Coordinates of C-alpha atoms in Angstrom, one line a residue:
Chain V
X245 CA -1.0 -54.5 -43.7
X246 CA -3.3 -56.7 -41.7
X247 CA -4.0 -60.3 -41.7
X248 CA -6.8 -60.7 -39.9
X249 CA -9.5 -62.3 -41.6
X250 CA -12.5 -59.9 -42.9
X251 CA -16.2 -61.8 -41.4
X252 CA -18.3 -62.8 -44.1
X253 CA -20.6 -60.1 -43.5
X254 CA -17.7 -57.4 -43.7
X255 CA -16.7 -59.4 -46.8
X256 CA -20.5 -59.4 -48.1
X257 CA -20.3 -55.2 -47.7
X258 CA -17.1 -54.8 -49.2
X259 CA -18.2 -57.2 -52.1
X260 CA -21.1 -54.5 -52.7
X261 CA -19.6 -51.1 -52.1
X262 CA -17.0 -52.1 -55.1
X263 CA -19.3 -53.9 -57.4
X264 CA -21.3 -50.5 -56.8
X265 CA -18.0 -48.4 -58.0
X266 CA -17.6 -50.4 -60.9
X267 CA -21.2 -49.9 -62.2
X268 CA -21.6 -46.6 -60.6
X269 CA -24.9 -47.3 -59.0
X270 CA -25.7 -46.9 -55.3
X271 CA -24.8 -49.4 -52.7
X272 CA -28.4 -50.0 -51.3
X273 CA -29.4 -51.2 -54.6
X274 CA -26.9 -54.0 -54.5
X275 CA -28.2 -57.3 -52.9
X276 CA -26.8 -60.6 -52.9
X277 CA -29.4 -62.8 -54.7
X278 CA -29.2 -60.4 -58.2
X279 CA -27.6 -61.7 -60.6
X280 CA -24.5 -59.6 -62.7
X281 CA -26.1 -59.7 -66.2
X282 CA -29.5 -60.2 -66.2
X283 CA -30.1 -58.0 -62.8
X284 CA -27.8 -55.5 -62.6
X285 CA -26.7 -55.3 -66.3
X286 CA -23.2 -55.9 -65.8
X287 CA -21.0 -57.3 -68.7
X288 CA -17.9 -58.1 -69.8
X289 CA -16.0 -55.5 -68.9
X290 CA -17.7 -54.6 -65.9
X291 CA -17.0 -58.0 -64.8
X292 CA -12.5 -57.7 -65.3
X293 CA -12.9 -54.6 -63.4
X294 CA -14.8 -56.1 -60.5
X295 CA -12.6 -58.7 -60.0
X296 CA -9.4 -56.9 -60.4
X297 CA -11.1 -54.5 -57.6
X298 CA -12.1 -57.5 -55.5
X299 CA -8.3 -59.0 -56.1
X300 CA -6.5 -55.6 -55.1
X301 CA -9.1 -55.0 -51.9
X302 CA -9.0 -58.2 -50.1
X303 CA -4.8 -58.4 -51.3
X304 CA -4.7 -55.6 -49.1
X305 CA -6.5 -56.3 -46.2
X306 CA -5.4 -60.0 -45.8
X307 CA -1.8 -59.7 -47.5
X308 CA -3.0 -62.2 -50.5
X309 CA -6.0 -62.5 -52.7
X310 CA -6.2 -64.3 -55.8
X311 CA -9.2 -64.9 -57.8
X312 CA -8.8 -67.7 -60.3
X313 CA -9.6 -67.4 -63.7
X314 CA -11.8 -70.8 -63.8
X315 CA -13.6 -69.8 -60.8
X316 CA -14.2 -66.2 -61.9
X317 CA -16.3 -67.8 -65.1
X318 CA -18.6 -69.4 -62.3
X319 CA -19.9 -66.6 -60.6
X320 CA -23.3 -65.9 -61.2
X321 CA -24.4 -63.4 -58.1
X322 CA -23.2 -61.0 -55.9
X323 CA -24.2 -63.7 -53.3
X324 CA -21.4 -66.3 -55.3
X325 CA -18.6 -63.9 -54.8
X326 CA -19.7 -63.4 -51.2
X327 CA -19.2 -67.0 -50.4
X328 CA -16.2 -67.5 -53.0
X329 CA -14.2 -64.9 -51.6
X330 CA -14.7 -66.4 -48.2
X331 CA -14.2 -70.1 -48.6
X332 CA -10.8 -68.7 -50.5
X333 CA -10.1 -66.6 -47.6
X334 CA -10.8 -69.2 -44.4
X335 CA -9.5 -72.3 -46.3
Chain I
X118 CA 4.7 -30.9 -65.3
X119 CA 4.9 -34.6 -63.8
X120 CA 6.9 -36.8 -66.0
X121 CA 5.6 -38.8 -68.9
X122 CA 5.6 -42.8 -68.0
X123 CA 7.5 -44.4 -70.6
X124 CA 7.2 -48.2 -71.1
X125 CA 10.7 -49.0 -71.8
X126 CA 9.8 -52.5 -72.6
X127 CA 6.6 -52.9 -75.1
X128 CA 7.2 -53.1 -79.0
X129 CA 9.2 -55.1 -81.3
X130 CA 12.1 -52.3 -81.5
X131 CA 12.2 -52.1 -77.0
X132 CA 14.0 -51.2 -75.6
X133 CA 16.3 -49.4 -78.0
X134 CA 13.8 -47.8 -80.0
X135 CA 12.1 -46.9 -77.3
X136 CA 14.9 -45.5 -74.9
X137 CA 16.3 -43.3 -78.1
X138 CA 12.9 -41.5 -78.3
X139 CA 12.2 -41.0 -74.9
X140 CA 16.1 -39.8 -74.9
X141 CA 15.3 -37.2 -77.2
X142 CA 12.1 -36.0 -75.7
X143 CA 14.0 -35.6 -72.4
X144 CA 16.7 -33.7 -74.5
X145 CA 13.5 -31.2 -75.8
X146 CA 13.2 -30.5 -72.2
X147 CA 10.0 -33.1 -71.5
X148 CA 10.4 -34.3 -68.6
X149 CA 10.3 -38.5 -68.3
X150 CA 10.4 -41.4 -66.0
X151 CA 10.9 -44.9 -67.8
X152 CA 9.5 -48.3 -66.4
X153 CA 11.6 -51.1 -67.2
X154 CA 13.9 -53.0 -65.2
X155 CA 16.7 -52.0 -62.6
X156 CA 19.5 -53.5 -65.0
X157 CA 18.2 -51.4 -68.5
X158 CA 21.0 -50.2 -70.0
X159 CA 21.5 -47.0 -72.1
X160 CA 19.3 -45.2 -69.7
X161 CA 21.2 -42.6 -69.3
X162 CA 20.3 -39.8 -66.5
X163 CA 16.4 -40.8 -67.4
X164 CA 14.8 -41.5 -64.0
X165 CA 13.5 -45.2 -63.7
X166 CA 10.9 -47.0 -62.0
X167 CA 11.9 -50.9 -61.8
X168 CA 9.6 -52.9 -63.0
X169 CA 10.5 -56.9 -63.1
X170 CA 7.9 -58.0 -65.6
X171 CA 6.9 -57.6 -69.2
X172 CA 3.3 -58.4 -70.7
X173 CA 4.3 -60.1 -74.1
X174 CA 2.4 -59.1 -77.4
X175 CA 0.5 -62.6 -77.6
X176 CA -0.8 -62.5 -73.8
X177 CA -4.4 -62.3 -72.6
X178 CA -4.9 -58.5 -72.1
X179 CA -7.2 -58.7 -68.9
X180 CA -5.6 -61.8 -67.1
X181 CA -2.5 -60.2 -67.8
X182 CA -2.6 -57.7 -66.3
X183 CA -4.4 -59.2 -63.4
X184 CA -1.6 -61.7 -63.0
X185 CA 1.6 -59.4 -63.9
X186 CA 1.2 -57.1 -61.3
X187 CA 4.7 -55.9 -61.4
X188 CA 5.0 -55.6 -65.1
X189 CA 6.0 -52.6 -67.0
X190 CA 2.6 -51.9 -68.4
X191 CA 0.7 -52.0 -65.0
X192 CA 3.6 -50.4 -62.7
X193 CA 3.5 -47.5 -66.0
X194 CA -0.7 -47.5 -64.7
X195 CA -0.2 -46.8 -61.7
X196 CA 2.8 -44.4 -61.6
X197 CA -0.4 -41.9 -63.4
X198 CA -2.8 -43.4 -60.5
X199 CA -0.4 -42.5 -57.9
X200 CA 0.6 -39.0 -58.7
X201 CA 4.3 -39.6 -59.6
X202 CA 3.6 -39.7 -63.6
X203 CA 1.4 -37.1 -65.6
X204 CA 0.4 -39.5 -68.1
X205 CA 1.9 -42.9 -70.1
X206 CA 2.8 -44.3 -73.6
X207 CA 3.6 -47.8 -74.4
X208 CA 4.0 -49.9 -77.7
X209 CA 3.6 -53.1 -76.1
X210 CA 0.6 -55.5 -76.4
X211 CA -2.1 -53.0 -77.2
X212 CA -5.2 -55.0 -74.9
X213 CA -3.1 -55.2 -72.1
X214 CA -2.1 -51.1 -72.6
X215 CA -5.8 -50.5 -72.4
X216 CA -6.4 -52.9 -69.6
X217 CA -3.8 -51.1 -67.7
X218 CA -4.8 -48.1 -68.2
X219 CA -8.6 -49.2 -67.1
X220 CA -8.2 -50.8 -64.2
X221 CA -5.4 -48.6 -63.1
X222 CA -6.6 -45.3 -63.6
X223 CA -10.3 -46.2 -63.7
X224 CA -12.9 -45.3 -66.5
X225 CA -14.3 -41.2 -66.1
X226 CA -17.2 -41.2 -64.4
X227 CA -20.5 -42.0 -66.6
X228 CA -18.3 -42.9 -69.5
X229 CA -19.6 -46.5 -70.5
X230 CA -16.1 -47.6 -72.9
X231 CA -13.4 -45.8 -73.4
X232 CA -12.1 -45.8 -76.7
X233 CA -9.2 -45.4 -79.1
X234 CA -8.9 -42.3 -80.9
X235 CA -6.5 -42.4 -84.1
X236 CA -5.4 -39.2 -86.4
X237 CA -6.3 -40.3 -89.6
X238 CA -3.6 -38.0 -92.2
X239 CA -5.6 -35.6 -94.6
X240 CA -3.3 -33.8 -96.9
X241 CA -3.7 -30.2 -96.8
X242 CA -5.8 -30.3 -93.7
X243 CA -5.9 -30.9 -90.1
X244 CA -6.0 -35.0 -89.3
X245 CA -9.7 -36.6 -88.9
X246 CA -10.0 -38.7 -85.8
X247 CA -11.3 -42.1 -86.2
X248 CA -13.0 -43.3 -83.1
X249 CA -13.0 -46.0 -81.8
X250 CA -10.5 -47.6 -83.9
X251 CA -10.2 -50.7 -81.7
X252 CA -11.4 -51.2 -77.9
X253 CA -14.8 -52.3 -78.7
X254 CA -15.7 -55.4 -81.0
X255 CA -19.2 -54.5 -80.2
X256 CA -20.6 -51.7 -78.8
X257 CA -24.4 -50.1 -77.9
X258 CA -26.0 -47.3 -80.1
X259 CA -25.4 -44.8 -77.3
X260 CA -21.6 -45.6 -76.6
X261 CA -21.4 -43.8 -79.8
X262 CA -22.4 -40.8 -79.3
X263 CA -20.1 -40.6 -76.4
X264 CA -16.9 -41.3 -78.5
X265 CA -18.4 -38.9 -80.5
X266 CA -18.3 -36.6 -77.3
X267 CA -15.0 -37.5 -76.8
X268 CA -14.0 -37.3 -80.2
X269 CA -14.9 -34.2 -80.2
X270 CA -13.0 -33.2 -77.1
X271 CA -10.2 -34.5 -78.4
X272 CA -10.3 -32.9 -82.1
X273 CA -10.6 -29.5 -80.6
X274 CA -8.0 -29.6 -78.2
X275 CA -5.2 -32.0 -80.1
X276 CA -5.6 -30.3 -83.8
X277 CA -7.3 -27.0 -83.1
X278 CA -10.8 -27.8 -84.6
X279 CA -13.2 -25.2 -83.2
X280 CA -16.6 -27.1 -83.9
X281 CA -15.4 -30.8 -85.3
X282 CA -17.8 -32.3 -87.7
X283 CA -19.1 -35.4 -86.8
X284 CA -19.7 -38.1 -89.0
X285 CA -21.0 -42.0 -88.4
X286 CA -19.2 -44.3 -90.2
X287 CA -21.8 -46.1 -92.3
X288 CA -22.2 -47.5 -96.3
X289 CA -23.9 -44.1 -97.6
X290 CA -24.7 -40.8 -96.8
X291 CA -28.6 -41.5 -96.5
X292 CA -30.0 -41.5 -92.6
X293 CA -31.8 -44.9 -93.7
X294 CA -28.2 -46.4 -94.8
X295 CA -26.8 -49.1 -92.4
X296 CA -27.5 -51.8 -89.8
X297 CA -29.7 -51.3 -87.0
X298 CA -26.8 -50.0 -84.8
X299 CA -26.6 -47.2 -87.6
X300 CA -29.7 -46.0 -88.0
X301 CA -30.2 -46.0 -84.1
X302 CA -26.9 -44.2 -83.2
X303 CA -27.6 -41.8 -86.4
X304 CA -31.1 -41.0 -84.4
X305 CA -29.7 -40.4 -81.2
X306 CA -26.7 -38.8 -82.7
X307 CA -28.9 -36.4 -84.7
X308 CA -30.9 -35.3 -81.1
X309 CA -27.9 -34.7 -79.5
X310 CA -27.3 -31.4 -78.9
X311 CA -23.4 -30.1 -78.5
X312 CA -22.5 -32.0 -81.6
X313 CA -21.8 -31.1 -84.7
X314 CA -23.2 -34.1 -86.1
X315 CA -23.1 -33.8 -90.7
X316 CA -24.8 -37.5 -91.1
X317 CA -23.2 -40.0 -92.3
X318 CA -19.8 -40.5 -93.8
X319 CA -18.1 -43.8 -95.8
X320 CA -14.9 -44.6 -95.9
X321 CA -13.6 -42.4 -98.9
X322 CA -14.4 -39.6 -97.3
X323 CA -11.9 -40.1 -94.2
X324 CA -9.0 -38.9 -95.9
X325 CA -10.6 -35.4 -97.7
X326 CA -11.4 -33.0 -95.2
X327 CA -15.2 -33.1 -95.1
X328 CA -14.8 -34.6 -91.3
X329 CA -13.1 -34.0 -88.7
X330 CA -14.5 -36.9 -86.2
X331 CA -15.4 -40.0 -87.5
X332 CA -17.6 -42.1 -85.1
X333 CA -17.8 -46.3 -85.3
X334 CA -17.8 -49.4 -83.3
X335 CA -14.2 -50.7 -83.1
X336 CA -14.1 -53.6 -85.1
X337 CA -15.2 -51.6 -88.2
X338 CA -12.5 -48.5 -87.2
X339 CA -9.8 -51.3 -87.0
X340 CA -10.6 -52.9 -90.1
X341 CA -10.7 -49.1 -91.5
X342 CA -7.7 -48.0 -90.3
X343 CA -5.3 -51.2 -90.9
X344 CA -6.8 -50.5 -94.6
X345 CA -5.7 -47.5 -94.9
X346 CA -2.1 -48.0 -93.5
X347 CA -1.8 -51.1 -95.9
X348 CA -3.3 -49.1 -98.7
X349 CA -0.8 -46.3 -97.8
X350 CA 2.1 -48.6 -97.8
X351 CA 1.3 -50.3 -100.6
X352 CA 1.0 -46.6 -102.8
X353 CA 4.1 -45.8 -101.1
X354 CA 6.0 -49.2 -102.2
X355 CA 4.8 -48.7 -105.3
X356 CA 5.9 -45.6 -106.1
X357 CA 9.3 -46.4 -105.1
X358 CA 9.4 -49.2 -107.2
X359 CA 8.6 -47.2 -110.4
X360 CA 10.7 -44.4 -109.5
X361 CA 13.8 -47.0 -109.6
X362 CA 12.6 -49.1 -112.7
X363 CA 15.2 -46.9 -114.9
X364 CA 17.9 -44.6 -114.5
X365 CA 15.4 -41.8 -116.2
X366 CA 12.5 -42.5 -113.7
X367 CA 15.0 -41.9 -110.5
X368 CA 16.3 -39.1 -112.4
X369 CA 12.4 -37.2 -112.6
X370 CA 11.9 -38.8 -109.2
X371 CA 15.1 -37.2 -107.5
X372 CA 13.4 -33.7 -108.7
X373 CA 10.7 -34.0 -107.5
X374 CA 11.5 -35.7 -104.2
X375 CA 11.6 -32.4 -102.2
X376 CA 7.8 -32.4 -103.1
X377 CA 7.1 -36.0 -102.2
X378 CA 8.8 -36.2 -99.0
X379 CA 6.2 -33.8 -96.7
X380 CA 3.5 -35.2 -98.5
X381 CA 5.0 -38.7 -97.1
X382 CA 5.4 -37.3 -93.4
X383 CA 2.2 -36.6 -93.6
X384 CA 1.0 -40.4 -93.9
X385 CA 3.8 -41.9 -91.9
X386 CA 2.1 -43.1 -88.8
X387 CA 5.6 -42.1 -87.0
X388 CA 4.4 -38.6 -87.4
X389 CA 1.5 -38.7 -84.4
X390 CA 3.4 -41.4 -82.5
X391 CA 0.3 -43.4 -81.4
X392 CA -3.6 -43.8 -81.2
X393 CA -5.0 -42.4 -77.2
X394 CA -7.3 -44.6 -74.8
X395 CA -10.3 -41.7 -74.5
X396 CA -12.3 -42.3 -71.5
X397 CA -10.1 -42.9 -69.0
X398 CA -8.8 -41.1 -65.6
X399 CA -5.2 -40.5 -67.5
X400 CA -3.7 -39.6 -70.5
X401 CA -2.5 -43.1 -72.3
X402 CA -1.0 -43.2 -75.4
X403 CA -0.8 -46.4 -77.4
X404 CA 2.1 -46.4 -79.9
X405 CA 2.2 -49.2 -83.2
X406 CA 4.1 -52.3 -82.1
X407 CA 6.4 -50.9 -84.7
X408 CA 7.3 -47.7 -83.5
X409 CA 10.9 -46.3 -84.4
X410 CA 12.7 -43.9 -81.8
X411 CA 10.6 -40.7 -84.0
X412 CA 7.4 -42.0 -83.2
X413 CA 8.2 -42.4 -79.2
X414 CA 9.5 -38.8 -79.5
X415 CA 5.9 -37.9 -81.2
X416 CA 3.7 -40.1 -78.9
X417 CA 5.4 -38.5 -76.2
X418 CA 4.7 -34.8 -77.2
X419 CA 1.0 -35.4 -77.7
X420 CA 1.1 -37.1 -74.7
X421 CA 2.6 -33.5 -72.8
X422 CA 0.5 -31.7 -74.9
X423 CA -2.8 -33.3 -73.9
X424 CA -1.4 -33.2 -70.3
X425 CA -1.0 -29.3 -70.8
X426 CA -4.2 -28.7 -72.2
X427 CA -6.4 -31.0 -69.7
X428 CA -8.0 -33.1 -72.1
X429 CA -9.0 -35.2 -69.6
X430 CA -10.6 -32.5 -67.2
X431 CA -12.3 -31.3 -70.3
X432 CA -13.7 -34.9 -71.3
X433 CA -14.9 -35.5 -67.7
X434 CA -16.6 -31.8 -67.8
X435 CA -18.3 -32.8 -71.1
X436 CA -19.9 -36.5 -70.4
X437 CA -20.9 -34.9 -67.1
X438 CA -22.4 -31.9 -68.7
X439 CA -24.2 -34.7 -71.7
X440 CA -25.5 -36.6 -69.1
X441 CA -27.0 -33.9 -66.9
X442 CA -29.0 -32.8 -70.0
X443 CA -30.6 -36.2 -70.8

């Protein structure tokens, strides 16, 4: 397991690739000022599975990723998670 | 066959209840691993997968699981994501069973929700299948017709129904009778080709044979099915209470128990052992918080059986095949 810290840009195309997964889309359609509902039509449940994805990827790559409940209800874009995920991560 | 994931730990009789069922299915020749911790006694020579948490009933299903990564319920997950179980049953905390099973196994491709298929009994016939009888407070009009997809899926391969009949759960038979999520899904359910949608169906008709699927969002097929178990109950309790009001009633009774008693394992819930998530890469099986040691035995022999059959293969084939034809 590493622990080296993913860039933001790596963490900006890992962010994608899995939100694309969870709402089986394509990749290239996915950019970082859309928002989840009213853009990309994500809800709910869309939503647990993205960050329980998000949670399990970047756990792996930098040995610990947690994404907090509170903060999870603040995400609006693609571009939010982006930059939440990387504050968290180079705190 | 892989073993069959048993959570050793979820429902209000674990682990006893649960570790004398999965003892007998191993003693039918099913093969089984149990998730529970490393210290679980009565175990016997069951294999074991150590698990060191346990959801609780009351817990929030999704940040459960997100936060008890080492519970029985999620380590049960990913024993079917990783290859070392065939499929898993639990009678734990029913939201966190489904969440498991979502984010563990993942949903089939192009399936939107998966759902919870229940055998509804029908004396003299083959059980109807009441989907979805609880994932989804609200759904979309076309989520419906793909548990009616599944539904169908499932009817044909769990209880041998060649061509299930299809009916949407609504307040009369009449296309025109409903909400607006009726009469849309009863549109797109009528134009769907490779379903053998009859119309609409109410509530009475569940129980009598004239359907073999019936289709509804799952706050309605909750509040229809816990009606029907309390209404079952209830009948039951009654009965008993008559037959032992005098020494003559038990008397008639007692002759004509030997009639009564397959009528009752026909609507004891023990007898199919659990609702299944539909929708899902996996076979999961979600046993009553209730269950006794025969309904973990059952819930695990549907679980083998839809294993053996590839229910899951055939479910993936069919919302493929639906949506390469819209």
């Amino acid at each position: 397991m590493s622990t080296s810290l993913p860039d933001r840009a790596t963490i900006s195309l890992t962010v994608s690739a899995c939100l694309a997964t969870v709402l089986e889309v394509d990749v290239g359609t996915i950019s970082e000022t859309q928002l989840f509902k009213e853009d990309l039509n994500a809800d709910s449940l869309h939503l647990v599975e993205f960050s329980y994805e998000i949670e399990r990827i970047f756990s792996e790559m930098t040995g610990d990723f947690t994404v907090n409940d509170e903060d999870l209800a603040t995400l609006k874009t693609v571009g939010d998670t982006v930059n939440y995920v990387f504050a968290v991560l180079h705190r | 066959m892989l073993p069959i994931a048993v959570d050793a730990m979820g429902g209000d009789n674990a682990p006893q209840a649960i570790l004398a069922g999965a003892l007998q299915a191993a003693e039918l020749g099913i093969p089984i691993v149990l998730i529970g911790p490393n210290d679980l006694a009565g175990v016997g020579s069951l294999q074991l997968i150590a698990a060191t948490e346990v959801i609780e009933m009351h817990e929030d299903a999704a940040s459960s699981v997100r936060r008890k990564k080492d519970s029985t319920l999620v380590v049960a997950a990913n024993a079917v994501r990783e290859g070392k179980a065939s499929a898993m049953i639990s009678a734990g905390n029913t939201g966190a069973t489904m969440a498991s099973a979502l984010l563990r196994m993942g949903r089939i491709s192009g399936v939107q929700r998966p759902a919870i298929a229940t055998a509804i009994p029908v004396p003299g016939s083959t059980p109807c299948v009441l989907i979805d009888s609880g994932a989804n407070a609200e759904v979309q009009a076309d989520w419906l017709v793909q548990f009616a997809q599944m539904g169908t899926v499932y009817s044909r391969r769990r209880f041998g129904v060649e061509a299930p009949r299809i009916g949407l759960l609504s307040i009369g038979e009449e296309p025109g009778k409903g909400d607006s999520l009726r009469k849309e899904a009863y549109e797109l359910l009528s134009n769907e080709s490779g379903l053998n949608f009859i119309g609409n169906v109410e509530g009475r008709d569940m129980m009598t044979g004239v359907v073999d699927v019936v289709v509804t969002d799952g706050f309605t097929g909750n509040v229809a099915l816990k009606t029907i178990e309390g209404t079952i109950k209830t009948v039951v309790k009654s009965l008993f209470a008559a037959f032992a009001s005098s020494p003559e009633n038990q008397v008639h009774a007692d002759a004509l128990m030997p009639a009564l008693l397959p009528m009752y394992e026909v609507f004891d819930p023990d007898t199919y052992g659990g609702a299944i998530l539909l929708g899902v890469n996996g076979v999961c099986i979600i046993s009553h918080g209730s269950s006794s040691a025969r309904a973990i035995l059952n819930g695990i022999k549907c679980a083998q059986e839809m294993v053996e059959v590839g229910m899951v293969e055939e479910i993936r084939a069919a919302i493929a095949a639906a949506t390469l034809s819209n």
